[in-house]
Amino acid sequence: MVAIPAKLPPSSIGFSFSPGGLLFPYHLGVITGLEHLGRLPDSTHLAGASAGSIAVAGHAAKTPPEQALEGAIRVCEACENEHGGKAVGKLLPLLKIELEKSFRDDAHEIINAREGVVALAHRELFPTNRPVLATKFDTRDDLIEAVCDSSMFPFFSTPFPVRLKYKEGERFPRVVVDGFFSVPRERYGCPDFSQLNFDCVDKEDECYIPPVERTITVACFPHETVGLSASEKHDQISPEPDYDNSVGQMGELFRYATQPSSRKELEGLYEKGFADAERWCYEEELREKELLSKWLDEQRQKGELEEAIRRGDLL
């Protein structure tokens, strides 16, 4: 008798969240929708860059989504009320304030204990030019710093081109920039899980993490429009492209990403992300049923062939 699996997923799956600036509520809606529909057990790997790292870290640290959304609203209100409606150059200090408010004292311990990897991407320019996926955090402050490293977009997050990281015992500071620059252009900032073992020599190293066999890329902009071609169509979550008005759609999304928005607009982005996650989950369920049906057909045909051989019909 052949055991029939309920689903046929690969042995490991990961969701990789792109940068997006102030479009962060879209990512928050996606990750909340995926969890609501049972697609984010603790064994699922998560990676994020910039806005994606904020969503991933907050979710993994058990920050309630409504609390995270209120934080995004406060950031936009601060830009509007305290900085003359300007977000450029002001975001990183405001982000750090919100992370201090929202991350519980044991946030780093919760993430470290999680079965699936939580990876926050940035690029180190000095002393070594390399992509970095931070996965372990000694303290809550380390976690907050990792999110800030991932969110350092030149001349946008702060007035400066890079972020300087001073560590005890090091003569010179490390120079880092946004996670967008940690991967090739065709990934549009979605972290690459294959970089997890960048510093591991072989599989016997304690730091070695088994390969993630399937990656779902999540983007605040339509994959097709921004050229995010690193994943198959069934492995993508993003807004559907507006083929009749792609310029208008991108203009509106770019405005949301770079300028403070109203509470209503931010809540709308959250709801849009949730809806797109629901759509992907529905399509994924149909795909899984098709894969299961195909697998059952293959098993049936294999059984019929074995039976024919046993009877000697093929001799």
PDB file of C-alpha atoms in Angstrom:
ATOM      1  CA  MET A   1       0.000   0.000   0.000  1.00  0.00           C
ATOM      2  CA  VAL A   2       1.258   3.481  -0.882  1.00  0.00           C
ATOM      3  CA  ALA A   3       1.014   6.151   1.824  1.00  0.00           C
ATOM      4  CA  ILE A   4      -0.780   9.213   0.456  1.00  0.00           C
ATOM      5  CA  PRO A   5       0.686  12.551   1.632  1.00  0.00           C
ATOM      6  CA  ALA A   6      -1.654  15.441   2.396  1.00  0.00           C
ATOM      7  CA  LYS A   7       0.668  17.778   0.476  1.00  0.00           C
ATOM      8  CA  LEU A   8       3.829  17.494  -1.542  1.00  0.00           C
ATOM      9  CA  PRO A   9       5.975  20.446  -0.426  1.00  0.00           C
ATOM     10  CA  PRO A  10       9.774  20.423  -0.564  1.00  0.00           C
ATOM     11  CA  SER A  11      11.541  19.610   2.669  1.00  0.00           C
ATOM     12  CA  SER A  12      12.183  23.302   3.291  1.00  0.00           C
ATOM     13  CA  ILE A  13      10.544  26.522   2.188  1.00  0.00           C
ATOM     14  CA  GLY A  14      11.411  30.157   2.740  1.00  0.00           C
ATOM     15  CA  PHE A  15       9.795  33.535   2.180  1.00  0.00           C
ATOM     16  CA  SER A  16      12.089  36.359   1.084  1.00  0.00           C
ATOM     17  CA  PHE A  17      10.774  39.915   1.555  1.00  0.00           C
ATOM     18  CA  SER A  18      12.036  42.805  -0.570  1.00  0.00           C
ATOM     19  CA  PRO A  19      12.861  46.397   0.401  1.00  0.00           C
ATOM     20  CA  GLY A  20      10.010  48.875   0.076  1.00  0.00           C
ATOM     21  CA  GLY A  21      10.567  51.982   2.188  1.00  0.00           C
ATOM     22  CA  LEU A  22       7.325  53.268   3.664  1.00  0.00           C
ATOM     23  CA  LEU A  23       5.414  50.520   1.838  1.00  0.00           C
ATOM     24  CA  PHE A  24       6.218  48.416   4.917  1.00  0.00           C
ATOM     25  CA  PRO A  25       2.479  47.937   5.782  1.00  0.00           C
ATOM     26  CA  TYR A  26       2.098  45.920   2.564  1.00  0.00           C
ATOM     27  CA  HIS A  27       4.689  43.416   3.813  1.00  0.00           C
ATOM     28  CA  LEU A  28       3.014  43.411   7.201  1.00  0.00           C
ATOM     29  CA  GLY A  29      -0.294  42.509   5.555  1.00  0.00           C
ATOM     30  CA  VAL A  30       1.306  39.701   3.538  1.00  0.00           C
ATOM     31  CA  ILE A  31       3.052  38.112   6.498  1.00  0.00           C
ATOM     32  CA  THR A  32      -0.086  38.389   8.644  1.00  0.00           C
ATOM     33  CA  GLY A  33      -2.202  36.842   5.881  1.00  0.00           C
ATOM     34  CA  LEU A  34       0.223  33.961   5.432  1.00  0.00           C
ATOM     35  CA  GLU A  35       0.192  33.240   9.147  1.00  0.00           C
ATOM     36  CA  HIS A  36      -3.603  33.508   9.304  1.00  0.00           C
ATOM     37  CA  LEU A  37      -3.907  30.870   6.575  1.00  0.00           C
ATOM     38  CA  GLY A  38      -1.432  28.491   8.176  1.00  0.00           C
ATOM     39  CA  ARG A  39       1.468  29.050   5.792  1.00  0.00           C
ATOM     40  CA  LEU A  40       4.004  30.296   8.358  1.00  0.00           C
ATOM     41  CA  PRO A  41       4.744  27.597  10.915  1.00  0.00           C
ATOM     42  CA  ASP A  42       7.880  28.205  12.945  1.00  0.00           C
ATOM     43  CA  SER A  43       9.757  25.787  10.665  1.00  0.00           C
ATOM     44  CA  THR A  44       9.358  28.192   7.716  1.00  0.00           C
ATOM     45  CA  HIS A  45      12.472  30.206   6.899  1.00  0.00           C
ATOM     46  CA  LEU A  46      12.147  33.987   6.672  1.00  0.00           C
ATOM     47  CA  ALA A  47      14.481  36.577   5.162  1.00  0.00           C
ATOM     48  CA  GLY A  48      14.070  40.285   4.605  1.00  0.00           C
ATOM     49  CA  ALA A  49      15.872  43.386   3.449  1.00  0.00           C
ATOM     50  CA  SER A  50      15.071  46.926   4.564  1.00  0.00           C
ATOM     51  CA  ALA A  51      11.267  47.151   4.930  1.00  0.00           C
ATOM     52  CA  GLY A  52      11.227  43.382   4.504  1.00  0.00           C
ATOM     53  CA  SER A  53      13.597  42.941   7.440  1.00  0.00           C
ATOM     54  CA  ILE A  54      11.301  45.020   9.662  1.00  0.00           C
ATOM     55  CA  ALA A  55       8.325  42.817   8.788  1.00  0.00           C
ATOM     56  CA  VAL A  56      10.266  39.571   9.184  1.00  0.00           C
ATOM     57  CA  ALA A  57      11.907  40.523  12.492  1.00  0.00           C
ATOM     58  CA  GLY A  58       8.672  41.840  13.958  1.00  0.00           C
ATOM     59  CA  HIS A  59       6.732  38.727  13.002  1.00  0.00           C
ATOM     60  CA  ALA A  60       9.399  36.329  14.251  1.00  0.00           C
ATOM     61  CA  ALA A  61       9.700  38.257  17.533  1.00  0.00           C
ATOM     62  CA  LYS A  62       5.924  37.950  18.088  1.00  0.00           C
ATOM     63  CA  THR A  63       5.185  41.657  17.723  1.00  0.00           C
ATOM     64  CA  PRO A  64       1.396  41.972  17.174  1.00  0.00           C
ATOM     65  CA  PRO A  65       0.719  43.186  13.608  1.00  0.00           C
ATOM     66  CA  GLU A  66      -1.635  45.926  14.780  1.00  0.00           C
ATOM     67  CA  GLN A  67       1.166  47.257  16.997  1.00  0.00           C
ATOM     68  CA  ALA A  68       3.613  47.209  14.084  1.00  0.00           C
ATOM     69  CA  LEU A  69       1.092  49.002  11.861  1.00  0.00           C
ATOM     70  CA  GLU A  70       0.597  51.704  14.485  1.00  0.00           C
ATOM     71  CA  GLY A  71       4.372  52.143  14.535  1.00  0.00           C
ATOM     72  CA  ALA A  72       4.388  52.749  10.772  1.00  0.00           C
ATOM     73  CA  ILE A  73       1.594  55.274  11.188  1.00  0.00           C
ATOM     74  CA  ARG A  74       3.545  57.111  13.895  1.00  0.00           C
ATOM     75  CA  VAL A  75       6.621  57.281  11.655  1.00  0.00           C
ATOM     76  CA  CYS A  76       4.576  58.893   8.877  1.00  0.00           C
ATOM     77  CA  GLU A  77       2.919  61.277  11.318  1.00  0.00           C
ATOM     78  CA  ALA A  78       6.334  62.310  12.671  1.00  0.00           C
ATOM     79  CA  CYS A  79       7.584  62.975   9.131  1.00  0.00           C
ATOM     80  CA  GLU A  80       4.487  65.029   8.434  1.00  0.00           C
ATOM     81  CA  ASN A  81       4.306  66.978  11.672  1.00  0.00           C
ATOM     82  CA  GLU A  82       7.937  67.323  12.738  1.00  0.00           C
ATOM     83  CA  HIS A  83       9.835  67.328   9.448  1.00  0.00           C
ATOM     84  CA  GLY A  84       7.642  69.342   7.120  1.00  0.00           C
ATOM     85  CA  GLY A  85       6.144  66.339   5.350  1.00  0.00           C
ATOM     86  CA  LYS A  86       9.578  65.029   4.377  1.00  0.00           C
ATOM     87  CA  ALA A  87      10.671  61.419   4.922  1.00  0.00           C
ATOM     88  CA  VAL A  88      14.008  61.468   3.096  1.00  0.00           C
ATOM     89  CA  GLY A  89      16.918  61.489   5.537  1.00  0.00           C
ATOM     90  CA  LYS A  90      14.696  61.097   8.615  1.00  0.00           C
ATOM     91  CA  LEU A  91      13.623  57.462   8.607  1.00  0.00           C
ATOM     92  CA  LEU A  92      16.368  55.520  10.376  1.00  0.00           C
ATOM     93  CA  PRO A  93      16.198  57.442  13.699  1.00  0.00           C
ATOM     94  CA  LEU A  94      12.391  57.188  13.650  1.00  0.00           C
ATOM     95  CA  LEU A  95      12.599  53.468  12.873  1.00  0.00           C
ATOM     96  CA  LYS A  96      14.921  52.869  15.796  1.00  0.00           C
ATOM     97  CA  ILE A  97      12.500  54.619  18.157  1.00  0.00           C
ATOM     98  CA  GLU A  98       9.658  52.366  17.000  1.00  0.00           C
ATOM     99  CA  LEU A  99      11.747  49.214  17.261  1.00  0.00           C
ATOM    100  CA  GLU A 100      12.607  50.144  20.841  1.00  0.00           C
ATOM    101  CA  LYS A 101       8.898  50.493  21.549  1.00  0.00           C
ATOM    102  CA  SER A 102       7.673  47.367  19.806  1.00  0.00           C
ATOM    103  CA  PHE A 103      10.329  44.688  20.423  1.00  0.00           C
ATOM    104  CA  ARG A 104       9.805  42.896  23.703  1.00  0.00           C
ATOM    105  CA  ASP A 105      12.772  42.387  26.016  1.00  0.00           C
ATOM    106  CA  ASP A 106      13.294  38.784  24.911  1.00  0.00           C
ATOM    107  CA  ALA A 107      12.722  39.406  21.187  1.00  0.00           C
ATOM    108  CA  HIS A 108      16.211  38.200  20.255  1.00  0.00           C
ATOM    109  CA  GLU A 109      15.793  35.012  22.304  1.00  0.00           C
ATOM    110  CA  ILE A 110      12.483  34.227  20.604  1.00  0.00           C
ATOM    111  CA  ILE A 111      14.089  34.588  17.178  1.00  0.00           C
ATOM    112  CA  ASN A 112      17.185  32.590  18.113  1.00  0.00           C
ATOM    113  CA  ALA A 113      15.007  29.742  19.420  1.00  0.00           C
ATOM    114  CA  ARG A 114      12.809  29.628  16.317  1.00  0.00           C
ATOM    115  CA  GLU A 115      13.094  26.412  14.280  1.00  0.00           C
ATOM    116  CA  GLY A 116      13.194  28.221  10.936  1.00  0.00           C
ATOM    117  CA  VAL A 117      15.926  30.696  10.080  1.00  0.00           C
ATOM    118  CA  VAL A 118      15.289  34.432  10.412  1.00  0.00           C
ATOM    119  CA  ALA A 119      17.775  36.258   8.181  1.00  0.00           C
ATOM    120  CA  LEU A 120      18.188  40.048   7.964  1.00  0.00           C
ATOM    121  CA  ALA A 121      20.195  41.208   4.947  1.00  0.00           C
ATOM    122  CA  HIS A 122      22.623  44.077   4.504  1.00  0.00           C
ATOM    123  CA  ARG A 123      25.795  44.667   2.531  1.00  0.00           C
ATOM    124  CA  GLU A 124      29.120  45.231   4.208  1.00  0.00           C
ATOM    125  CA  LEU A 125      31.430  47.487   2.188  1.00  0.00           C
ATOM    126  CA  PHE A 126      34.375  47.574   4.614  1.00  0.00           C
ATOM    127  CA  PRO A 127      36.523  45.867   5.805  1.00  0.00           C
ATOM    128  CA  THR A 128      35.205  43.227   3.361  1.00  0.00           C
ATOM    129  CA  ASN A 129      32.849  43.867   0.470  1.00  0.00           C
ATOM    130  CA  ARG A 130      30.289  41.092   0.925  1.00  0.00           C
ATOM    131  CA  PRO A 131      26.599  40.329   1.435  1.00  0.00           C
ATOM    132  CA  VAL A 132      25.590  39.557   5.024  1.00  0.00           C
ATOM    133  CA  LEU A 133      22.609  37.630   6.350  1.00  0.00           C
ATOM    134  CA  ALA A 134      22.416  38.142  10.105  1.00  0.00           C
ATOM    135  CA  THR A 135      20.726  35.159  11.771  1.00  0.00           C
ATOM    136  CA  LYS A 136      21.841  35.157  15.406  1.00  0.00           C
ATOM    137  CA  PHE A 137      21.451  38.004  17.871  1.00  0.00           C
ATOM    138  CA  ASP A 138      23.192  38.091  21.239  1.00  0.00           C
ATOM    139  CA  THR A 139      21.007  40.849  22.659  1.00  0.00           C
ATOM    140  CA  ARG A 140      17.856  42.801  21.884  1.00  0.00           C
ATOM    141  CA  ASP A 141      20.077  45.713  20.853  1.00  0.00           C
ATOM    142  CA  ASP A 142      21.898  43.444  18.385  1.00  0.00           C
ATOM    143  CA  LEU A 143      18.552  42.611  16.783  1.00  0.00           C
ATOM    144  CA  ILE A 144      17.575  46.263  16.512  1.00  0.00           C
ATOM    145  CA  GLU A 145      20.974  47.134  15.034  1.00  0.00           C
ATOM    146  CA  ALA A 146      20.614  44.349  12.463  1.00  0.00           C
ATOM    147  CA  VAL A 147      17.261  45.744  11.324  1.00  0.00           C
ATOM    148  CA  CYS A 148      18.763  49.228  11.095  1.00  0.00           C
ATOM    149  CA  ASP A 149      21.755  47.924   9.099  1.00  0.00           C
ATOM    150  CA  SER A 150      19.330  46.315   6.673  1.00  0.00           C
ATOM    151  CA  SER A 151      17.373  49.570   6.368  1.00  0.00           C
ATOM    152  CA  MET A 152      20.242  51.928   5.549  1.00  0.00           C
ATOM    153  CA  PHE A 153      19.403  53.109   2.030  1.00  0.00           C
ATOM    154  CA  PRO A 154      21.913  55.803   0.975  1.00  0.00           C
ATOM    155  CA  PHE A 155      20.658  59.398   1.345  1.00  0.00           C
ATOM    156  CA  PHE A 156      17.130  58.144   2.046  1.00  0.00           C
ATOM    157  CA  SER A 157      17.148  56.491   5.466  1.00  0.00           C
ATOM    158  CA  THR A 158      19.594  59.135   6.709  1.00  0.00           C
ATOM    159  CA  PRO A 159      21.377  62.102   5.062  1.00  0.00           C
ATOM    160  CA  PHE A 160      24.469  59.902   4.692  1.00  0.00           C
ATOM    161  CA  PRO A 161      25.553  57.340   2.074  1.00  0.00           C
ATOM    162  CA  VAL A 162      26.496  54.564   4.536  1.00  0.00           C
ATOM    163  CA  ARG A 163      26.182  53.466   8.155  1.00  0.00           C
ATOM    164  CA  LEU A 164      29.274  53.098  10.340  1.00  0.00           C
ATOM    165  CA  LYS A 165      29.310  50.239  12.854  1.00  0.00           C
ATOM    166  CA  TYR A 166      31.811  50.467  15.689  1.00  0.00           C
ATOM    167  CA  LYS A 167      32.674  47.235  17.508  1.00  0.00           C
ATOM    168  CA  GLU A 168      34.822  46.777  20.559  1.00  0.00           C
ATOM    169  CA  GLY A 169      38.285  45.542  19.667  1.00  0.00           C
ATOM    170  CA  GLU A 170      38.121  46.677  16.045  1.00  0.00           C
ATOM    171  CA  ARG A 171      40.353  49.537  14.980  1.00  0.00           C
ATOM    172  CA  PHE A 172      38.127  50.751  12.166  1.00  0.00           C
ATOM    173  CA  PRO A 173      34.347  50.841  11.848  1.00  0.00           C
ATOM    174  CA  ARG A 174      32.484  48.484   9.588  1.00  0.00           C
ATOM    175  CA  VAL A 175      30.730  50.234   6.705  1.00  0.00           C
ATOM    176  CA  VAL A 176      27.292  48.899   5.768  1.00  0.00           C
ATOM    177  CA  VAL A 177      24.422  49.755   3.430  1.00  0.00           C
ATOM    178  CA  ASP A 178      20.875  48.605   2.783  1.00  0.00           C
ATOM    179  CA  GLY A 179      19.994  44.979   2.127  1.00  0.00           C
ATOM    180  CA  PHE A 180      18.850  45.969  -1.361  1.00  0.00           C
ATOM    181  CA  PHE A 181      22.512  45.885  -2.385  1.00  0.00           C
ATOM    182  CA  SER A 182      23.173  42.391  -1.015  1.00  0.00           C
ATOM    183  CA  VAL A 183      21.860  40.565  -4.101  1.00  0.00           C
ATOM    184  CA  PRO A 184      21.918  40.894  -7.915  1.00  0.00           C
ATOM    185  CA  ARG A 185      19.495  43.212  -9.690  1.00  0.00           C
ATOM    186  CA  GLU A 186      17.130  40.424 -10.763  1.00  0.00           C
ATOM    187  CA  ARG A 187      16.265  39.762  -7.114  1.00  0.00           C
ATOM    188  CA  TYR A 188      15.263  43.395  -6.484  1.00  0.00           C
ATOM    189  CA  GLY A 189      16.607  43.182  -2.942  1.00  0.00           C
ATOM    190  CA  CYS A 190      14.926  39.884  -1.974  1.00  0.00           C
ATOM    191  CA  PRO A 191      17.584  38.112   0.117  1.00  0.00           C
ATOM    192  CA  ASP A 192      19.133  34.929  -1.236  1.00  0.00           C
ATOM    193  CA  PHE A 193      19.038  32.034   1.245  1.00  0.00           C
ATOM    194  CA  SER A 194      22.082  30.503  -0.446  1.00  0.00           C
ATOM    195  CA  GLN A 195      24.151  33.248   1.204  1.00  0.00           C
ATOM    196  CA  LEU A 196      23.407  31.764   4.630  1.00  0.00           C
ATOM    197  CA  ASN A 197      26.527  29.590   4.430  1.00  0.00           C
ATOM    198  CA  PHE A 198      28.826  32.341   3.141  1.00  0.00           C
ATOM    199  CA  ASP A 199      31.206  31.887   6.088  1.00  0.00           C
ATOM    200  CA  CYS A 200      30.932  28.096   6.399  1.00  0.00           C
ATOM    201  CA  VAL A 201      33.722  25.939   5.034  1.00  0.00           C
ATOM    202  CA  ASP A 202      31.773  22.669   4.882  1.00  0.00           C
ATOM    203  CA  LYS A 203      28.619  20.909   6.069  1.00  0.00           C
ATOM    204  CA  GLU A 204      30.285  19.837   9.300  1.00  0.00           C
ATOM    205  CA  ASP A 205      30.608  23.422  10.532  1.00  0.00           C
ATOM    206  CA  GLU A 206      28.306  24.375  13.388  1.00  0.00           C
ATOM    207  CA  CYS A 207      27.136  27.417  11.418  1.00  0.00           C
ATOM    208  CA  TYR A 208      26.031  25.332   8.406  1.00  0.00           C
ATOM    209  CA  ILE A 209      22.345  25.598   7.505  1.00  0.00           C
ATOM    210  CA  PRO A 210      20.781  23.069   5.093  1.00  0.00           C
ATOM    211  CA  PRO A 211      19.747  24.585   1.750  1.00  0.00           C
ATOM    212  CA  VAL A 212      16.323  26.150   1.441  1.00  0.00           C
ATOM    213  CA  GLU A 213      14.793  24.226  -1.453  1.00  0.00           C
ATOM    214  CA  ARG A 214      12.037  26.652  -2.406  1.00  0.00           C
ATOM    215  CA  THR A 215      11.936  30.425  -2.006  1.00  0.00           C
ATOM    216  CA  ILE A 216       8.828  32.580  -2.329  1.00  0.00           C
ATOM    217  CA  THR A 217       9.764  36.170  -3.176  1.00  0.00           C
ATOM    218  CA  VAL A 218       7.522  38.877  -1.717  1.00  0.00           C
ATOM    219  CA  ALA A 219       7.704  42.385  -3.192  1.00  0.00           C
ATOM    220  CA  CYS A 220       5.867  45.651  -2.603  1.00  0.00           C
ATOM    221  CA  PHE A 221       6.065  46.377  -6.334  1.00  0.00           C
ATOM    222  CA  PRO A 222       4.802  44.056  -9.105  1.00  0.00           C
ATOM    223  CA  HIS A 223       7.472  41.475  -9.899  1.00  0.00           C
ATOM    224  CA  GLU A 224       7.121  41.876 -13.628  1.00  0.00           C
ATOM    225  CA  THR A 225       7.234  45.664 -13.565  1.00  0.00           C
ATOM    226  CA  VAL A 226      10.466  45.930 -11.555  1.00  0.00           C
ATOM    227  CA  GLY A 227      12.153  42.984 -13.256  1.00  0.00           C
ATOM    228  CA  LEU A 228      12.150  40.687 -10.232  1.00  0.00           C
ATOM    229  CA  SER A 229      12.778  37.532 -12.223  1.00  0.00           C
ATOM    230  CA  ALA A 230      14.568  35.342  -9.678  1.00  0.00           C
ATOM    231  CA  SER A 231      11.475  33.217  -8.973  1.00  0.00           C
ATOM    232  CA  GLU A 232       8.763  31.408 -10.888  1.00  0.00           C
ATOM    233  CA  LYS A 233       5.268  32.893 -11.155  1.00  0.00           C
ATOM    234  CA  HIS A 234       3.881  30.469  -8.560  1.00  0.00           C
ATOM    235  CA  ASP A 235       6.651  31.541  -6.161  1.00  0.00           C
ATOM    236  CA  GLN A 236       5.761  35.246  -6.190  1.00  0.00           C
ATOM    237  CA  ILE A 237       3.615  37.471  -3.996  1.00  0.00           C
ATOM    238  CA  SER A 238       3.190  41.106  -5.009  1.00  0.00           C
ATOM    239  CA  PRO A 239       0.552  43.498  -6.351  1.00  0.00           C
ATOM    240  CA  GLU A 240      -0.802  42.498  -9.742  1.00  0.00           C
ATOM    241  CA  PRO A 241       0.617  44.750 -12.498  1.00  0.00           C
ATOM    242  CA  ASP A 242      -1.731  47.305 -14.017  1.00  0.00           C
ATOM    243  CA  TYR A 243      -1.086  46.735 -17.700  1.00  0.00           C
ATOM    244  CA  ASP A 244      -3.389  49.607 -18.681  1.00  0.00           C
ATOM    245  CA  ASN A 245      -1.569  52.134 -16.501  1.00  0.00           C
ATOM    246  CA  SER A 246       1.747  50.712 -15.336  1.00  0.00           C
ATOM    247  CA  VAL A 247       3.356  54.158 -15.117  1.00  0.00           C
ATOM    248  CA  GLY A 248       0.544  55.460 -12.939  1.00  0.00           C
ATOM    249  CA  GLN A 249       0.648  52.388 -10.724  1.00  0.00           C
ATOM    250  CA  MET A 250       4.410  52.636 -10.201  1.00  0.00           C
ATOM    251  CA  GLY A 251       4.162  56.367  -9.591  1.00  0.00           C
ATOM    252  CA  GLU A 252       1.615  55.814  -6.850  1.00  0.00           C
ATOM    253  CA  LEU A 253       3.594  52.984  -5.244  1.00  0.00           C
ATOM    254  CA  PHE A 254       6.802  55.016  -5.399  1.00  0.00           C
ATOM    255  CA  ARG A 255       5.026  57.881  -3.655  1.00  0.00           C
ATOM    256  CA  TYR A 256       3.849  55.525  -0.918  1.00  0.00           C
ATOM    257  CA  ALA A 257       7.401  54.189  -0.575  1.00  0.00           C
ATOM    258  CA  THR A 258       9.125  57.557  -0.268  1.00  0.00           C
ATOM    259  CA  GLN A 259       6.613  59.979   1.238  1.00  0.00           C
ATOM    260  CA  PRO A 260       4.525  59.890   4.417  1.00  0.00           C
ATOM    261  CA  SER A 261       0.992  58.580   3.915  1.00  0.00           C
ATOM    262  CA  SER A 262      -2.230  58.969   5.861  1.00  0.00           C
ATOM    263  CA  ARG A 263      -3.568  56.386   8.297  1.00  0.00           C
ATOM    264  CA  LYS A 264      -6.225  55.401   5.768  1.00  0.00           C
ATOM    265  CA  GLU A 265      -3.633  54.869   3.028  1.00  0.00           C
ATOM    266  CA  LEU A 266      -1.359  52.805   5.294  1.00  0.00           C
ATOM    267  CA  GLU A 267      -4.258  50.655   6.437  1.00  0.00           C
ATOM    268  CA  GLY A 268      -5.163  50.192   2.772  1.00  0.00           C
ATOM    269  CA  LEU A 269      -1.632  48.962   2.015  1.00  0.00           C
ATOM    270  CA  TYR A 270      -1.907  46.476   4.882  1.00  0.00           C
ATOM    271  CA  GLU A 271      -5.232  45.192   3.581  1.00  0.00           C
ATOM    272  CA  LYS A 272      -3.817  44.934   0.051  1.00  0.00           C
ATOM    273  CA  GLY A 273      -0.914  42.838   1.311  1.00  0.00           C
ATOM    274  CA  PHE A 274      -3.285  40.580   3.244  1.00  0.00           C
ATOM    275  CA  ALA A 275      -5.465  40.131   0.148  1.00  0.00           C
ATOM    276  CA  ASP A 276      -2.478  39.282  -2.073  1.00  0.00           C
ATOM    277  CA  ALA A 277      -1.340  36.688   0.481  1.00  0.00           C
ATOM    278  CA  GLU A 278      -4.821  35.184   0.437  1.00  0.00           C
ATOM    279  CA  ARG A 279      -4.756  35.020  -3.362  1.00  0.00           C
ATOM    280  CA  TRP A 280      -1.368  33.283  -3.346  1.00  0.00           C
ATOM    281  CA  CYS A 281      -2.522  30.775  -0.717  1.00  0.00           C
ATOM    282  CA  TYR A 282      -5.603  29.930  -2.772  1.00  0.00           C
ATOM    283  CA  GLU A 283      -3.530  29.422  -5.937  1.00  0.00           C
ATOM    284  CA  GLU A 284      -0.953  27.413  -3.971  1.00  0.00           C
ATOM    285  CA  GLU A 285      -3.651  25.100  -2.649  1.00  0.00           C
ATOM    286  CA  LEU A 286      -4.848  24.439  -6.206  1.00  0.00           C
ATOM    287  CA  ARG A 287      -1.258  23.825  -7.302  1.00  0.00           C
ATOM    288  CA  GLU A 288      -0.689  21.374  -4.451  1.00  0.00           C
ATOM    289  CA  LYS A 289      -3.818  19.442  -5.428  1.00  0.00           C
ATOM    290  CA  GLU A 290      -2.562  19.213  -9.008  1.00  0.00           C
ATOM    291  CA  LEU A 291       0.841  17.988  -7.815  1.00  0.00           C
ATOM    292  CA  LEU A 292      -0.800  15.417  -5.561  1.00  0.00           C
ATOM    293  CA  SER A 293      -3.028  14.183  -8.394  1.00  0.00           C
ATOM    294  CA  LYS A 294      -0.006  13.851 -10.681  1.00  0.00           C
ATOM    295  CA  TRP A 295       1.915  11.976  -7.987  1.00  0.00           C
ATOM    296  CA  LEU A 296      -0.985   9.552  -7.459  1.00  0.00           C
ATOM    297  CA  ASP A 297      -1.178   8.908 -11.215  1.00  0.00           C
ATOM    298  CA  GLU A 298       2.544   8.174 -11.300  1.00  0.00           C
ATOM    299  CA  GLN A 299       2.202   5.767  -8.367  1.00  0.00           C
ATOM    300  CA  ARG A 300      -0.737   4.019 -10.035  1.00  0.00           C
ATOM    301  CA  GLN A 301       1.152   3.655 -13.313  1.00  0.00           C
ATOM    302  CA  LYS A 302       4.205   2.393 -11.450  1.00  0.00           C
ATOM    303  CA  GLY A 303       2.057  -0.174  -9.654  1.00  0.00           C
ATOM    304  CA  GLU A 304       0.478  -1.333 -12.915  1.00  0.00           C
ATOM    305  CA  LEU A 305       3.926  -1.701 -14.499  1.00  0.00           C
ATOM    306  CA  GLU A 306       5.222  -3.721 -11.563  1.00  0.00           C
ATOM    307  CA  GLU A 307       2.158  -5.944 -11.706  1.00  0.00           C
ATOM    308  CA  ALA A 308       2.652  -6.519 -15.454  1.00  0.00           C
ATOM    309  CA  ILE A 309       6.268  -7.486 -14.868  1.00  0.00           C
ATOM    310  CA  ARG A 310       5.225  -9.871 -12.103  1.00  0.00           C
ATOM    311  CA  ARG A 311       2.716 -11.589 -14.419  1.00  0.00           C
ATOM    312  CA  GLY A 312       5.301 -11.758 -17.190  1.00  0.00           C
ATOM    313  CA  ASP A 313       3.234  -9.727 -19.629  1.00  0.00           C
ATOM    314  CA  LEU A 314       6.271  -7.706 -20.743  1.00  0.00           C
ATOM    315  CA  LEU A 315       8.464 -10.686 -21.540  1.00  0.00           C
TER     316      LEU A 315
END
